[in-house]
Coordinates of C-alpha atoms and ligand atoms in Angstrom, one line a residue:
M1 CA -62.0 -26.8 -19.2
L2 CA -64.5 -25.7 -16.8
K3 CA -62.9 -25.9 -13.1
I4 CA -65.6 -27.0 -10.8
D5 CA -64.3 -26.6 -7.0
A6 CA -67.4 -27.5 -5.2
I7 CA -70.9 -28.6 -5.5
H8 CA -73.7 -27.5 -3.2
L9 CA -76.8 -29.5 -2.7
R10 CA -79.9 -27.9 -1.1
E11 CA -83.4 -28.8 -0.4
I12 CA -85.7 -25.9 -0.4
N13 CA -89.5 -26.0 0.8
L14 CA -91.9 -23.8 -0.9
P15 CA -95.7 -23.7 -0.7
L16 CA -97.6 -23.4 -4.0
A17 CA -99.6 -20.2 -4.6
Y18 CA -102.4 -22.5 -5.8
P19 CA -102.8 -26.3 -5.2
F20 CA -102.1 -28.3 -8.5
E21 CA -104.1 -31.4 -9.1
T22 CA -103.3 -34.3 -11.7
S23 CA -104.9 -37.6 -12.3
F24 CA -101.8 -38.9 -10.3
G25 CA -102.4 -36.6 -7.3
L26 CA -102.6 -33.2 -5.5
T27 CA -99.6 -31.1 -4.8
T28 CA -99.9 -28.1 -2.3
G29 CA -96.2 -27.5 -1.8
R30 CA -92.9 -28.4 -3.3
R31 CA -89.8 -29.9 -2.0
I32 CA -87.2 -29.1 -4.3
L33 CA -83.3 -30.1 -4.9
L34 CA -81.3 -27.1 -6.2
V35 CA -77.6 -27.8 -7.2
E36 CA -75.0 -25.0 -7.2
L37 CA -71.7 -25.2 -9.0
E38 CA -69.0 -23.1 -7.7
G39 CA -66.0 -22.5 -9.7
E40 CA -64.1 -20.0 -12.1
G41 CA -65.1 -17.5 -9.6
L42 CA -68.7 -17.8 -10.1
S43 CA -71.7 -19.8 -9.3
A44 CA -74.1 -21.7 -11.6
W45 CA -77.4 -23.2 -10.7
G46 CA -79.6 -26.3 -11.7
E47 CA -83.1 -27.3 -10.6
C48 CA -84.2 -31.1 -10.2
V49 CA -87.6 -31.4 -11.2
A50 CA -88.1 -34.8 -9.4
G51 CA -91.4 -34.7 -7.5
E52 CA -92.2 -35.2 -3.9
H53 CA -93.2 -38.7 -4.7
P54 CA -92.4 -41.2 -7.6
Y55 CA -95.9 -40.6 -9.1
F56 CA -94.9 -38.6 -12.6
S57 CA -91.8 -40.6 -13.0
D58 CA -89.9 -43.2 -10.9
E59 CA -87.5 -40.5 -9.5
M60 CA -88.3 -38.2 -6.5
I61 CA -86.3 -35.5 -4.7
D62 CA -85.0 -38.2 -2.2
T63 CA -83.8 -40.6 -4.8
A64 CA -82.2 -37.7 -6.9
W65 CA -80.5 -36.3 -3.6
I66 CA -78.6 -39.8 -2.9
I67 CA -77.7 -40.4 -6.6
T68 CA -76.4 -36.7 -6.8
E69 CA -74.4 -36.9 -3.6
T70 CA -73.0 -40.5 -3.9
E71 CA -72.6 -41.0 -7.9
L72 CA -73.0 -37.9 -10.0
A73 CA -71.6 -35.1 -8.2
P74 CA -68.4 -37.2 -7.2
R75 CA -68.0 -38.1 -11.1
L76 CA -68.5 -34.5 -12.1
L77 CA -65.7 -33.1 -9.7
D78 CA -63.5 -35.9 -10.8
A79 CA -64.0 -35.2 -14.6
E80 CA -62.3 -33.0 -17.1
V81 CA -65.3 -30.9 -17.8
R82 CA -65.1 -29.1 -21.2
S83 CA -68.8 -28.2 -21.3
G84 CA -72.2 -28.8 -20.8
G85 CA -72.2 -31.3 -23.7
S86 CA -69.4 -33.3 -21.8
C87 CA -72.0 -34.4 -19.0
P88 CA -73.8 -37.4 -20.6
D89 CA -70.5 -39.2 -21.1
I90 CA -69.4 -38.3 -17.6
F91 CA -72.5 -39.6 -16.1
K92 CA -72.9 -42.6 -18.4
Q93 CA -72.1 -45.4 -16.2
V94 CA -75.2 -44.4 -14.0
R95 CA -78.5 -45.7 -15.5
G96 CA -81.7 -43.8 -15.4
H97 CA -81.8 -41.1 -12.7
R98 CA -82.4 -38.5 -15.6
M99 CA -83.8 -35.8 -13.5
A100 CA -80.9 -35.9 -11.1
K101 CA -78.4 -35.9 -14.1
A102 CA -80.2 -32.9 -15.8
A103 CA -79.8 -30.6 -12.7
L104 CA -76.1 -31.0 -12.7
E105 CA -75.7 -31.0 -16.5
N106 CA -77.9 -27.8 -16.9
A107 CA -75.9 -26.1 -14.2
V108 CA -72.8 -26.9 -16.3
W109 CA -74.4 -25.2 -19.4
D110 CA -75.3 -22.2 -17.3
M111 CA -71.7 -22.0 -16.1
E112 CA -70.2 -22.2 -19.6
A113 CA -72.6 -19.5 -20.9
Q114 CA -71.6 -17.1 -18.1
I115 CA -67.9 -17.9 -19.0
D116 CA -68.4 -17.5 -22.6
N117 CA -70.2 -14.3 -21.8
M118 CA -73.4 -15.7 -24.0
P119 CA -77.0 -15.9 -23.3
L120 CA -77.9 -19.5 -22.4
A121 CA -80.6 -19.5 -25.2
E122 CA -77.9 -18.7 -27.9
L123 CA -75.4 -21.3 -26.5
L124 CA -78.2 -24.0 -26.8
G125 CA -78.7 -23.0 -30.3
G126 CA -81.8 -21.1 -29.8
T127 CA -83.1 -18.5 -32.4
R128 CA -86.4 -17.2 -31.0
S129 CA -86.4 -13.8 -29.3
V130 CA -90.0 -14.5 -27.5
I131 CA -91.5 -17.9 -26.5
P132 CA -95.4 -18.4 -26.9
C133 CA -96.9 -19.4 -23.7
G134 CA -99.7 -21.7 -22.5
V135 CA -101.1 -22.7 -19.2
S136 CA -101.6 -26.1 -17.6
I137 CA -104.9 -26.0 -15.5
G138 CA -105.2 -28.6 -12.7
I139 CA -108.2 -30.5 -11.9
Q140 CA -110.5 -28.0 -10.0
K141 CA -113.2 -28.7 -7.0
T142 CA -116.3 -27.7 -9.4
P143 CA -116.4 -27.2 -13.0
E144 CA -117.5 -23.5 -12.1
A145 CA -114.0 -23.1 -10.6
L146 CA -112.5 -24.3 -13.6
M147 CA -114.3 -21.9 -15.9
D148 CA -113.2 -18.8 -13.6
K149 CA -109.8 -20.0 -13.8
I150 CA -109.8 -20.5 -17.6
A151 CA -111.4 -16.9 -17.9
M152 CA -108.7 -15.5 -15.9
E153 CA -105.8 -17.2 -17.8
L154 CA -107.2 -16.1 -21.2
A155 CA -107.6 -12.5 -20.0
A156 CA -103.8 -12.7 -18.9
G157 CA -103.0 -13.5 -22.7
Y158 CA -102.1 -17.2 -22.7
Q159 CA -102.3 -18.6 -26.0
R160 CA -103.3 -22.1 -25.1
I161 CA -105.3 -23.8 -22.3
K162 CA -104.3 -27.3 -21.3
L163 CA -106.8 -29.0 -19.2
K164 CA -105.7 -31.9 -16.8
C165 CA -108.2 -34.7 -17.1
K166 CA -109.1 -38.2 -15.9
P167 CA -112.0 -40.4 -16.1
G168 CA -114.9 -38.6 -14.7
W169 CA -113.4 -35.1 -15.4
D170 CA -113.1 -35.1 -19.2
V171 CA -116.1 -35.1 -21.7
T172 CA -118.5 -32.9 -19.4
I173 CA -115.7 -30.5 -18.9
F174 CA -114.7 -30.4 -22.5
E175 CA -118.3 -29.8 -23.4
A176 CA -118.8 -26.9 -20.9
V177 CA -115.6 -25.1 -22.0
R178 CA -116.4 -25.6 -25.8
K179 CA -119.6 -24.1 -25.2
R180 CA -118.3 -21.0 -23.7
W181 CA -115.2 -20.8 -25.8
P182 CA -115.6 -22.7 -29.1
D183 CA -112.6 -21.3 -30.7
I184 CA -109.9 -21.2 -28.2
T185 CA -106.4 -23.4 -28.5
L186 CA -107.4 -26.1 -26.2
S187 CA -105.6 -29.5 -25.1
C188 CA -105.9 -32.0 -22.5
D189 CA -103.4 -34.1 -20.3
A190 CA -104.5 -37.3 -18.7
N191 CA -100.9 -38.4 -17.2
S192 CA -101.8 -42.0 -18.0
A193 CA -105.2 -41.9 -16.6
Y194 CA -106.8 -44.3 -19.2
R195 CA -106.7 -48.0 -20.3
M196 CA -107.7 -50.0 -23.5
R197 CA -111.2 -50.3 -22.2
D198 CA -111.3 -46.3 -22.7
F199 CA -110.6 -46.3 -26.5
D200 CA -114.1 -45.9 -27.8
H201 CA -114.7 -43.2 -25.1
I202 CA -111.4 -41.2 -26.2
A203 CA -112.2 -41.9 -29.7
G204 CA -115.3 -39.6 -29.0
W205 CA -113.1 -36.6 -28.1
D206 CA -112.5 -35.5 -31.8
V207 CA -115.6 -33.5 -31.8
F208 CA -114.0 -31.2 -29.3
N209 CA -111.3 -30.0 -31.8
L210 CA -108.3 -30.4 -29.3
L211 CA -105.0 -29.3 -30.3
M212 CA -103.7 -32.6 -28.9
I213 CA -104.5 -35.3 -26.1
E214 CA -101.1 -35.6 -24.0
Q215 CA -100.3 -39.0 -22.6
P216 CA -103.6 -40.7 -22.3
L217 CA -102.1 -44.3 -21.7
W218 CA -99.4 -45.9 -19.7
Y219 CA -96.4 -43.7 -18.8
D220 CA -94.0 -46.2 -20.4
D221 CA -95.7 -46.9 -23.5
F222 CA -95.7 -46.5 -27.4
Y223 CA -97.6 -49.5 -28.9
F224 CA -100.9 -48.9 -27.4
H225 CA -100.8 -45.1 -27.9
A226 CA -100.2 -46.2 -31.7
M227 CA -103.3 -48.4 -31.7
L228 CA -105.3 -45.3 -30.2
Q229 CA -103.9 -42.8 -32.6
K230 CA -105.3 -44.7 -35.5
R231 CA -108.7 -44.2 -33.9
L232 CA -108.2 -40.6 -33.7
E233 CA -108.1 -37.2 -35.8
T234 CA -106.8 -35.7 -33.0
R235 CA -103.2 -36.0 -32.4
I236 CA -101.7 -37.7 -29.5
C237 CA -98.7 -35.9 -27.6
L238 CA -96.4 -37.8 -25.6
D239 CA -94.8 -36.6 -22.5
E240 CA -94.0 -39.5 -19.8
S241 CA -93.2 -42.0 -22.4
I242 CA -90.2 -40.1 -24.0
R243 CA -87.1 -40.5 -22.1
N244 CA -84.6 -39.7 -24.8
R245 CA -83.8 -39.3 -28.7
R246 CA -84.3 -43.2 -29.4
D247 CA -87.8 -43.1 -27.6
A248 CA -88.8 -40.0 -29.9
L249 CA -87.6 -41.9 -32.9
A250 CA -89.5 -45.0 -32.1
A251 CA -92.6 -43.1 -31.2
I252 CA -92.5 -41.2 -34.4
D253 CA -91.8 -44.1 -36.6
M254 CA -94.7 -46.3 -35.0
E255 CA -97.0 -43.1 -35.2
S256 CA -97.7 -43.4 -31.5
C257 CA -97.9 -39.4 -31.4
G258 CA -97.9 -36.4 -33.7
I259 CA -96.4 -34.1 -31.3
I260 CA -93.9 -34.1 -28.4
N261 CA -93.7 -32.5 -25.1
I262 CA -90.1 -32.0 -24.2
K263 CA -89.1 -31.6 -20.4
V264 CA -85.4 -31.3 -20.1
G265 CA -85.3 -33.1 -16.6
R266 CA -87.4 -36.0 -18.1
V267 CA -84.8 -36.7 -20.8
G268 CA -81.7 -36.1 -18.6
G269 CA -80.6 -32.7 -19.6
F270 CA -79.9 -30.1 -22.3
S271 CA -77.9 -32.4 -24.6
E272 CA -80.7 -34.8 -25.0
A273 CA -83.4 -32.2 -24.8
I274 CA -81.6 -30.7 -28.0
A275 CA -81.2 -34.2 -29.6
V276 CA -84.8 -35.0 -29.2
H277 CA -85.8 -31.6 -30.7
N278 CA -83.6 -32.0 -33.6
A279 CA -84.9 -35.5 -34.1
A280 CA -88.5 -34.3 -34.1
A281 CA -87.7 -31.3 -36.5
E282 CA -86.1 -33.6 -38.9
R283 CA -89.4 -35.6 -39.1
G284 CA -91.6 -32.7 -39.0
I285 CA -93.2 -33.3 -35.6
P286 CA -93.5 -30.1 -33.6
V287 CA -92.4 -29.9 -30.0
W288 CA -93.1 -27.7 -27.1
C289 CA -91.5 -27.4 -23.6
G290 CA -93.5 -28.9 -20.7
G291 CA -93.2 -27.7 -17.1
M292 CA -92.7 -29.3 -13.8
L293 CA -93.9 -26.6 -11.5
E294 CA -90.4 -25.2 -11.4
T295 CA -89.1 -22.3 -9.4
G296 CA -87.5 -19.6 -11.3
I297 CA -84.1 -21.5 -11.9
G298 CA -85.7 -24.4 -13.9
R299 CA -88.0 -21.9 -15.4
A300 CA -85.1 -19.7 -16.7
H301 CA -83.6 -22.9 -18.2
N302 CA -87.0 -24.0 -20.0
I303 CA -87.1 -20.2 -21.5
A304 CA -83.8 -20.8 -22.9
L305 CA -84.6 -24.3 -24.5
S306 CA -88.0 -23.0 -25.7
S307 CA -86.0 -20.5 -28.0
L308 CA -85.1 -23.4 -30.2
S309 CA -87.0 -23.1 -33.6
N310 CA -88.9 -26.5 -33.5
F311 CA -90.7 -25.4 -30.1
S312 CA -93.3 -24.2 -32.2
L313 CA -96.3 -24.9 -30.2
P314 CA -97.1 -22.7 -26.9
G315 CA -95.5 -24.5 -23.9
D316 CA -96.3 -25.0 -20.3
V317 CA -93.8 -22.4 -19.3
S318 CA -95.7 -19.5 -17.7
A319 CA -95.3 -16.5 -15.3
S320 CA -93.7 -16.9 -11.7
Q321 CA -96.6 -15.7 -10.0
R322 CA -98.8 -18.4 -11.1
Y323 CA -96.7 -20.7 -8.9
W324 CA -95.2 -18.5 -6.2
T325 CA -96.1 -15.7 -4.0
E326 CA -92.5 -14.9 -4.4
D327 CA -89.8 -16.4 -6.8
I328 CA -86.2 -17.2 -6.0
I329 CA -84.9 -15.2 -9.1
E330 CA -84.9 -11.6 -10.1
P331 CA -86.6 -10.4 -12.1
E332 CA -89.6 -12.8 -12.0
V333 CA -90.7 -14.4 -15.1
T334 CA -93.6 -12.3 -16.7
V335 CA -96.0 -13.1 -19.6
S336 CA -96.9 -10.3 -21.9
A337 CA -100.6 -9.5 -22.9
A338 CA -99.7 -11.3 -26.0
G339 CA -99.1 -14.5 -24.3
E340 CA -95.1 -14.5 -24.7
I341 CA -92.0 -14.6 -22.7
V342 CA -89.2 -12.5 -23.8
V343 CA -85.8 -14.4 -24.1
P344 CA -83.4 -12.7 -22.2
T345 CA -80.3 -11.5 -24.0
S346 CA -77.8 -11.0 -21.2
A347 CA -75.0 -13.5 -20.4
G348 CA -76.0 -16.8 -18.7
S349 CA -79.5 -17.6 -18.0
G350 CA -80.3 -13.7 -18.0
Y351 CA -81.9 -13.8 -14.3
V352 CA -80.2 -13.3 -11.1
V353 CA -80.6 -16.1 -8.4
R354 CA -81.6 -14.7 -5.1
K355 CA -79.2 -16.4 -2.7
D356 CA -80.8 -14.7 0.3
R357 CA -84.3 -16.1 -0.3
I358 CA -83.1 -19.5 -1.0
E359 CA -80.8 -19.4 2.2
A360 CA -84.0 -18.7 4.0
L361 CA -86.0 -21.6 2.4
T362 CA -83.2 -24.2 2.8
V363 CA -84.2 -27.1 5.1
R364 CA -81.2 -29.3 4.2
R365 CA -77.8 -28.9 2.6
Q366 CA -74.6 -30.8 1.6
T367 CA -71.3 -29.5 0.0
L368 CA -69.1 -31.7 -2.1
R369 CA -65.6 -30.5 -2.8
A370 CA -62.9 -31.4 -5.6
Q371 CA -60.0 -33.3 -4.5
A372 CA -56.8 -31.4 -4.9
R373 CA -55.8 -32.5 -8.4
V374 CA -52.1 -32.4 -9.4
M375 CA -51.9 -30.8 -12.8
A376 CA -49.4 -32.3 -15.1
Ligands
LIG1 O1 -97.8 -33.6 -17.3 O2 -97.2 -31.9 -17.7 C1 -97.3 -32.7 -16.7 C2 -96.9 -30.7 -13.5 C3 -96.2 -31.8 -13.0 C4 -96.1 -33.0 -13.4 C5 -96.6 -33.3 -14.6 C6 -97.1 -32.3 -15.4 C7 -97.5 -31.1 -14.6 C8 -97.9 -30.0 -15.5 C9 -97.7 -28.6 -14.9 O3 -98.7 -30.2 -16.4 C10 -96.8 -27.7 -16.0 C11 -96.4 -26.5 -15.3 O4 -97.3 -25.4 -15.2 O5 -95.2 -26.5 -14.7
LIG2 MG1 -97.9 -34.0 -19.3

């Protein structure tokens, strides 16, 4: 049993080192909800990946905060918590709010790994000692700026370049990139920017030999993605649409995609992320780990998850310095010249949380404590 004495919620504000633009909007700085579990004489952290606005998903930091404060944290403090894997059951009365649930659940797994004196990656069932890394490159002001950015990331060693795209920032960009780099591993991510009228247009992208086309259509769709997939050689990858294992099964069965992006926050925590991973593995569908502009806390958790065997394609988990002038963990996450991150082998997440720095970045806080419980 894990005894959780208190749950601390904080909002930290952190400017991005480089603005990040997608088809749904521009992000220049992050407002991030962090949760810290206190108990068993230690502290364990989780990061909520909900954004500043409900643009990627229907959650945002403020909804995650209120659900955590009023529903999830009280349930966790009241429950008999055996392990990280107990969390989905503890939270099951609350529908949705998966990113809020994931922050707490992942912190429990982190705590469990520390208590068991085991690397988090191993506790999750991971077997990889290094993970292959790619980068997600936002929409830039000009095509020239994009070319410079790609050249820089390739020089740093990244194994796959993913281009954010939208109508007006697609074929001309793909053409220019392929002209300069005919052979690199290239993919694109539309974040749901296209509709049925664009099917003919997208069907023309096979000539660019993309590894995948990520979430071209509606954020909640499987059926029309399956219709589009029939017209493509290139595999569709689903991100936004996959909320859980059942979604993965449905999408694979209807052939809506040939690849799945797993984001632990989007599916509600490590338990469901492992379930999606396993369901895809059993059906021969490769997965990779997506990113949500995380600080080191969420990044460390993504690294541990990416060590599972079916994370066989390079993910969007990249170096701390691509996001932050200074991260909130030590050491910062670094990527080798071969485009890999070494999975830590020490107990817990393998990184030290810099509480002093977090303290300085905190703009809002709240502590919830366990009611004194009489033990039988
Ligand atoms: O769709 O993968 C996405 C960032 C925020 C919201 C959605 C997405 C992204 C990224 C960036 O692509 C991934 C990263 O570098 O963390
Ligand atoms: Mg995506």
